[in-house]
Amino acid sequence: MIANAEVFAPKTERIFSYLQVLSASCVAFAHGSNDVANSIGPFSAIYFVYTNHKVPGSNAEAPKWIFALGGGMIVVGLATYGYNIIMTIGVAAGMTIALASFFSIPVSTTQIIVGAETGIGLCESIHGIRRALLAKTFFGWVITIVLALGFCAGLFAAGAYALSITMAAQMREMNYGVYAVTTDIYK
């Protein structure tokens, strides 16, 4: 792909290298403001319930270490594979994500970036996009929903149908009742 890239004059390449840094900075900021919040929100709620034994209200505050953990995990993600994504994103995608975060609109950073890249490819022609890659990405989104649904259903079932202290007492009473009935029958 790089071998087939269009080559411009060195002065033009230098100017656009600064714009690429600006683009990467905008998307990194937007990514942090959106995706970290998307991941630490549920984690914060789970931690709150675990430590306080009650459901948090709308004004519950998350501990600062959870924010640091979320930011650290974004850094790990960017360091391991994110550089490939940053190389292909633009300022428009970063600004769209930042605006959505500012207005508290839940969006997917990945979907905005893929939409921006597809739009740029379509500006050239229909041949400007790799349809097989776009289809693979779309299939990945669909299968993610299915797998997340299955995982959440399994996790809920494990929690909802697991024995609790209350259920253990009821099971003990039922066992005593069954034992009493069977001893009466077999006397």
mmCIF file of C-alpha atoms in Angstrom:
data_model
loop_
_atom_site.group_PDB
_atom_site.id
_atom_site.type_symbol
_atom_site.label_atom_id
_atom_site.label_comp_id
_atom_site.label_asym_id
_atom_site.label_seq_id
_atom_site.Cartn_x
_atom_site.Cartn_y
_atom_site.Cartn_z
ATOM 1 C CA MET A 1 0.000 0.000 0.000
ATOM 2 C CA ILE A 2 2.832 2.414 0.870
ATOM 3 C CA ALA A 3 4.643 1.578 -2.380
ATOM 4 C CA ASN A 4 1.518 2.616 -4.333
ATOM 5 C CA ALA A 5 1.063 5.876 -2.387
ATOM 6 C CA GLU A 6 1.083 9.125 -4.278
ATOM 7 C CA VAL A 7 4.359 11.058 -3.737
ATOM 8 C CA PHE A 8 4.353 14.846 -3.454
ATOM 9 C CA ALA A 9 7.064 17.478 -3.362
ATOM 10 C CA PRO A 10 9.181 17.426 -0.165
ATOM 11 C CA LYS A 11 7.867 20.869 0.873
ATOM 12 C CA THR A 12 4.280 19.613 0.597
ATOM 13 C CA GLU A 13 5.125 16.429 2.498
ATOM 14 C CA ARG A 14 6.703 18.514 5.294
ATOM 15 C CA ILE A 15 3.648 20.790 5.594
ATOM 16 C CA PHE A 16 1.290 17.828 5.756
ATOM 17 C CA SER A 17 3.473 16.062 8.328
ATOM 18 C CA TYR A 18 2.580 18.879 10.771
ATOM 19 C CA LEU A 19 -1.084 18.439 9.914
ATOM 20 C CA GLN A 20 -0.769 14.716 10.595
ATOM 21 C CA VAL A 21 0.626 15.454 14.045
ATOM 22 C CA LEU A 22 -2.281 17.848 14.662
ATOM 23 C CA SER A 23 -4.705 15.208 13.387
ATOM 24 C CA ALA A 24 -3.247 12.521 15.642
ATOM 25 C CA SER A 25 -3.351 14.893 18.627
ATOM 26 C CA CYS A 26 -7.025 15.754 18.024
ATOM 27 C CA VAL A 27 -8.035 12.127 17.751
ATOM 28 C CA ALA A 28 -5.929 11.098 20.757
ATOM 29 C CA PHE A 29 -7.688 13.764 22.841
ATOM 30 C CA ALA A 30 -11.116 12.750 21.505
ATOM 31 C CA HIS A 31 -10.331 9.084 22.002
ATOM 32 C CA GLY A 32 -9.400 9.725 25.611
ATOM 33 C CA SER A 33 -12.468 11.841 26.309
ATOM 34 C CA ASN A 34 -14.846 9.341 24.744
ATOM 35 C CA ASP A 35 -13.569 5.776 24.947
ATOM 36 C CA VAL A 36 -11.995 5.997 28.393
ATOM 37 C CA ALA A 37 -15.306 7.277 29.734
ATOM 38 C CA ASN A 38 -17.145 4.458 27.946
ATOM 39 C CA SER A 39 -14.974 1.842 29.632
ATOM 40 C CA ILE A 40 -14.537 3.289 33.116
ATOM 41 C CA GLY A 41 -18.221 4.168 33.532
ATOM 42 C CA PRO A 42 -19.408 0.565 33.903
ATOM 43 C CA PHE A 43 -16.249 -0.377 35.820
ATOM 44 C CA SER A 44 -16.850 2.510 38.263
ATOM 45 C CA ALA A 45 -20.447 1.408 38.788
ATOM 46 C CA ILE A 46 -19.380 -2.180 39.459
ATOM 47 C CA TYR A 47 -16.683 -1.016 41.876
ATOM 48 C CA PHE A 48 -19.202 1.257 43.657
ATOM 49 C CA VAL A 49 -21.689 -1.597 44.086
ATOM 50 C CA TYR A 50 -18.917 -3.935 45.265
ATOM 51 C CA THR A 51 -17.613 -1.509 47.899
ATOM 52 C CA ASN A 52 -20.880 0.120 49.045
ATOM 53 C CA HIS A 53 -23.370 -2.738 48.549
ATOM 54 C CA LYS A 54 -25.859 -0.411 46.853
ATOM 55 C CA VAL A 55 -26.560 0.944 43.383
ATOM 56 C CA PRO A 56 -24.903 4.326 42.697
ATOM 57 C CA GLY A 57 -27.018 7.393 42.006
ATOM 58 C CA SER A 58 -26.451 9.819 39.169
ATOM 59 C CA ASN A 59 -24.126 11.935 41.324
ATOM 60 C CA ALA A 60 -21.769 9.134 42.394
ATOM 61 C CA GLU A 61 -18.112 9.971 41.917
ATOM 62 C CA ALA A 62 -15.521 7.545 40.632
ATOM 63 C CA PRO A 63 -12.216 7.216 42.491
ATOM 64 C CA LYS A 64 -9.303 8.970 40.786
ATOM 65 C CA TRP A 65 -7.352 5.711 40.415
ATOM 66 C CA ILE A 66 -10.072 4.376 38.102
ATOM 67 C CA PHE A 67 -9.527 7.345 35.775
ATOM 68 C CA ALA A 68 -5.786 6.712 35.874
ATOM 69 C CA LEU A 69 -6.370 3.022 35.142
ATOM 70 C CA GLY A 70 -8.584 3.872 32.151
ATOM 71 C CA GLY A 71 -6.016 6.321 30.781
ATOM 72 C CA GLY A 72 -3.232 3.804 31.326
ATOM 73 C CA MET A 73 -5.118 1.103 29.442
ATOM 74 C CA ILE A 74 -5.673 3.484 26.507
ATOM 75 C CA VAL A 75 -1.903 4.083 26.462
ATOM 76 C CA VAL A 76 -1.281 0.324 26.475
ATOM 77 C CA GLY A 77 -3.757 -0.113 23.617
ATOM 78 C CA LEU A 78 -2.164 2.652 21.580
ATOM 79 C CA ALA A 79 1.321 1.322 22.253
ATOM 80 C CA THR A 80 0.459 -2.219 21.200
ATOM 81 C CA TYR A 81 -1.602 -1.643 18.061
ATOM 82 C CA GLY A 82 -3.130 1.816 18.102
ATOM 83 C CA TYR A 83 -0.320 3.370 16.083
ATOM 84 C CA ASN A 84 -1.748 1.614 13.010
ATOM 85 C CA ILE A 85 -5.084 3.309 13.580
ATOM 86 C CA ILE A 86 -3.597 6.734 14.304
ATOM 87 C CA MET A 87 -1.736 6.660 11.002
ATOM 88 C CA THR A 88 -5.035 6.572 9.091
ATOM 89 C CA ILE A 89 -7.259 9.049 10.951
ATOM 90 C CA GLY A 90 -8.031 12.687 10.302
ATOM 91 C CA VAL A 91 -8.845 15.927 12.082
ATOM 92 C CA ALA A 92 -12.509 15.688 11.081
ATOM 93 C CA ALA A 93 -12.914 12.377 12.891
ATOM 94 C CA GLY A 94 -11.196 13.782 15.969
ATOM 95 C CA MET A 95 -13.374 16.883 15.980
ATOM 96 C CA THR A 96 -16.547 14.817 15.510
ATOM 97 C CA ILE A 97 -15.658 12.616 18.476
ATOM 98 C CA ALA A 98 -14.715 15.636 20.619
ATOM 99 C CA LEU A 99 -18.017 17.384 19.834
ATOM 100 C CA ALA A 100 -20.001 14.243 20.577
ATOM 101 C CA SER A 101 -18.181 13.900 23.907
ATOM 102 C CA PHE A 102 -18.789 17.579 24.709
ATOM 103 C CA PHE A 103 -22.533 17.187 24.100
ATOM 104 C CA SER A 104 -22.585 13.837 25.989
ATOM 105 C CA ILE A 105 -23.612 11.897 22.895
ATOM 106 C CA PRO A 106 -22.495 8.257 23.160
ATOM 107 C CA VAL A 107 -20.620 7.417 19.965
ATOM 108 C CA SER A 108 -18.121 4.830 18.851
ATOM 109 C CA THR A 109 -14.716 6.247 18.009
ATOM 110 C CA THR A 110 -14.034 3.326 15.712
ATOM 111 C CA GLN A 111 -17.246 3.793 13.753
ATOM 112 C CA ILE A 112 -16.621 7.506 13.305
ATOM 113 C CA ILE A 113 -13.083 6.874 12.088
ATOM 114 C CA VAL A 114 -14.152 4.114 9.689
ATOM 115 C CA GLY A 115 -16.958 6.347 8.402
ATOM 116 C CA ALA A 116 -14.507 9.216 7.860
ATOM 117 C CA GLU A 117 -12.040 6.991 6.041
ATOM 118 C CA THR A 118 -14.791 5.503 3.875
ATOM 119 C CA GLY A 119 -16.033 8.999 3.028
ATOM 120 C CA ILE A 120 -12.541 10.081 2.019
ATOM 121 C CA GLY A 121 -12.169 6.970 -0.120
ATOM 122 C CA LEU A 122 -15.517 7.604 -1.802
ATOM 123 C CA CYS A 123 -14.398 11.144 -2.692
ATOM 124 C CA GLU A 124 -11.895 9.589 -5.098
ATOM 125 C CA SER A 125 -14.303 6.996 -6.561
ATOM 126 C CA ILE A 126 -16.062 3.808 -5.596
ATOM 127 C CA HIS A 127 -12.725 2.100 -6.154
ATOM 128 C CA GLY A 128 -11.179 4.306 -3.462
ATOM 129 C CA ILE A 129 -12.419 1.976 -0.724
ATOM 130 C CA ARG A 130 -11.505 -1.603 -0.028
ATOM 131 C CA ARG A 131 -14.946 -3.176 0.112
ATOM 132 C CA ALA A 132 -13.688 -6.484 1.474
ATOM 133 C CA LEU A 133 -12.030 -4.707 4.403
ATOM 134 C CA LEU A 134 -15.131 -2.590 4.996
ATOM 135 C CA ALA A 135 -17.313 -5.715 4.973
ATOM 136 C CA LYS A 136 -14.916 -7.442 7.377
ATOM 137 C CA THR A 137 -15.087 -4.425 9.712
ATOM 138 C CA PHE A 138 -18.892 -4.361 9.562
ATOM 139 C CA PHE A 139 -19.032 -8.107 10.265
ATOM 140 C CA GLY A 140 -16.703 -7.543 13.229
ATOM 141 C CA TRP A 141 -19.110 -4.974 14.650
ATOM 142 C CA VAL A 142 -22.072 -7.318 14.272
ATOM 143 C CA ILE A 143 -20.264 -10.309 15.789
ATOM 144 C CA THR A 144 -19.082 -8.099 18.663
ATOM 145 C CA ILE A 145 -22.696 -7.333 19.553
ATOM 146 C CA VAL A 146 -23.623 -11.017 19.409
ATOM 147 C CA LEU A 147 -20.638 -12.093 21.526
ATOM 148 C CA ALA A 148 -21.194 -9.289 24.050
ATOM 149 C CA LEU A 149 -24.857 -10.277 24.294
ATOM 150 C CA GLY A 150 -23.942 -13.904 24.962
ATOM 151 C CA PHE A 151 -21.258 -12.980 27.499
ATOM 152 C CA CYS A 152 -23.573 -10.601 29.365
ATOM 153 C CA ALA A 153 -26.411 -13.138 29.366
ATOM 154 C CA GLY A 154 -24.076 -15.803 30.750
ATOM 155 C CA LEU A 155 -22.694 -13.442 33.379
ATOM 156 C CA PHE A 156 -26.204 -12.357 34.390
ATOM 157 C CA ALA A 157 -27.397 -15.970 34.576
ATOM 158 C CA ALA A 158 -24.419 -16.911 36.734
ATOM 159 C CA GLY A 159 -25.205 -14.081 39.137
ATOM 160 C CA ALA A 160 -28.991 -14.366 39.084
ATOM 161 C CA TYR A 161 -29.157 -18.123 39.554
ATOM 162 C CA ALA A 162 -26.205 -18.576 41.897
ATOM 163 C CA LEU A 163 -26.980 -19.528 45.456
ATOM 164 C CA SER A 164 -27.190 -16.575 47.778
ATOM 165 C CA ILE A 165 -27.264 -16.532 51.572
ATOM 166 C CA THR A 166 -31.056 -16.158 51.496
ATOM 167 C CA MET A 167 -31.432 -18.983 49.007
ATOM 168 C CA ALA A 168 -29.095 -21.188 51.045
ATOM 169 C CA ALA A 169 -31.364 -20.791 54.077
ATOM 170 C CA GLN A 170 -34.416 -21.637 51.960
ATOM 171 C CA MET A 171 -32.626 -24.681 50.509
ATOM 172 C CA ARG A 172 -31.727 -25.834 54.032
ATOM 173 C CA GLU A 173 -35.378 -25.540 55.126
ATOM 174 C CA MET A 174 -36.493 -27.440 52.035
ATOM 175 C CA ASN A 175 -33.941 -30.197 52.697
ATOM 176 C CA TYR A 176 -35.116 -30.494 56.311
ATOM 177 C CA GLY A 177 -38.715 -30.693 55.074
ATOM 178 C CA VAL A 178 -37.858 -33.390 52.523
ATOM 179 C CA TYR A 179 -35.889 -35.281 55.194
ATOM 180 C CA ALA A 180 -38.832 -35.087 57.623
ATOM 181 C CA VAL A 181 -41.276 -36.344 54.986
ATOM 182 C CA THR A 182 -39.027 -39.213 53.884
ATOM 183 C CA THR A 183 -38.350 -40.323 57.468
ATOM 184 C CA ASP A 184 -42.089 -40.381 58.126
ATOM 185 C CA ILE A 185 -42.663 -42.456 54.993
ATOM 186 C CA TYR A 186 -39.933 -45.014 55.707
ATOM 187 C CA LYS A 187 -40.598 -45.551 59.435
#
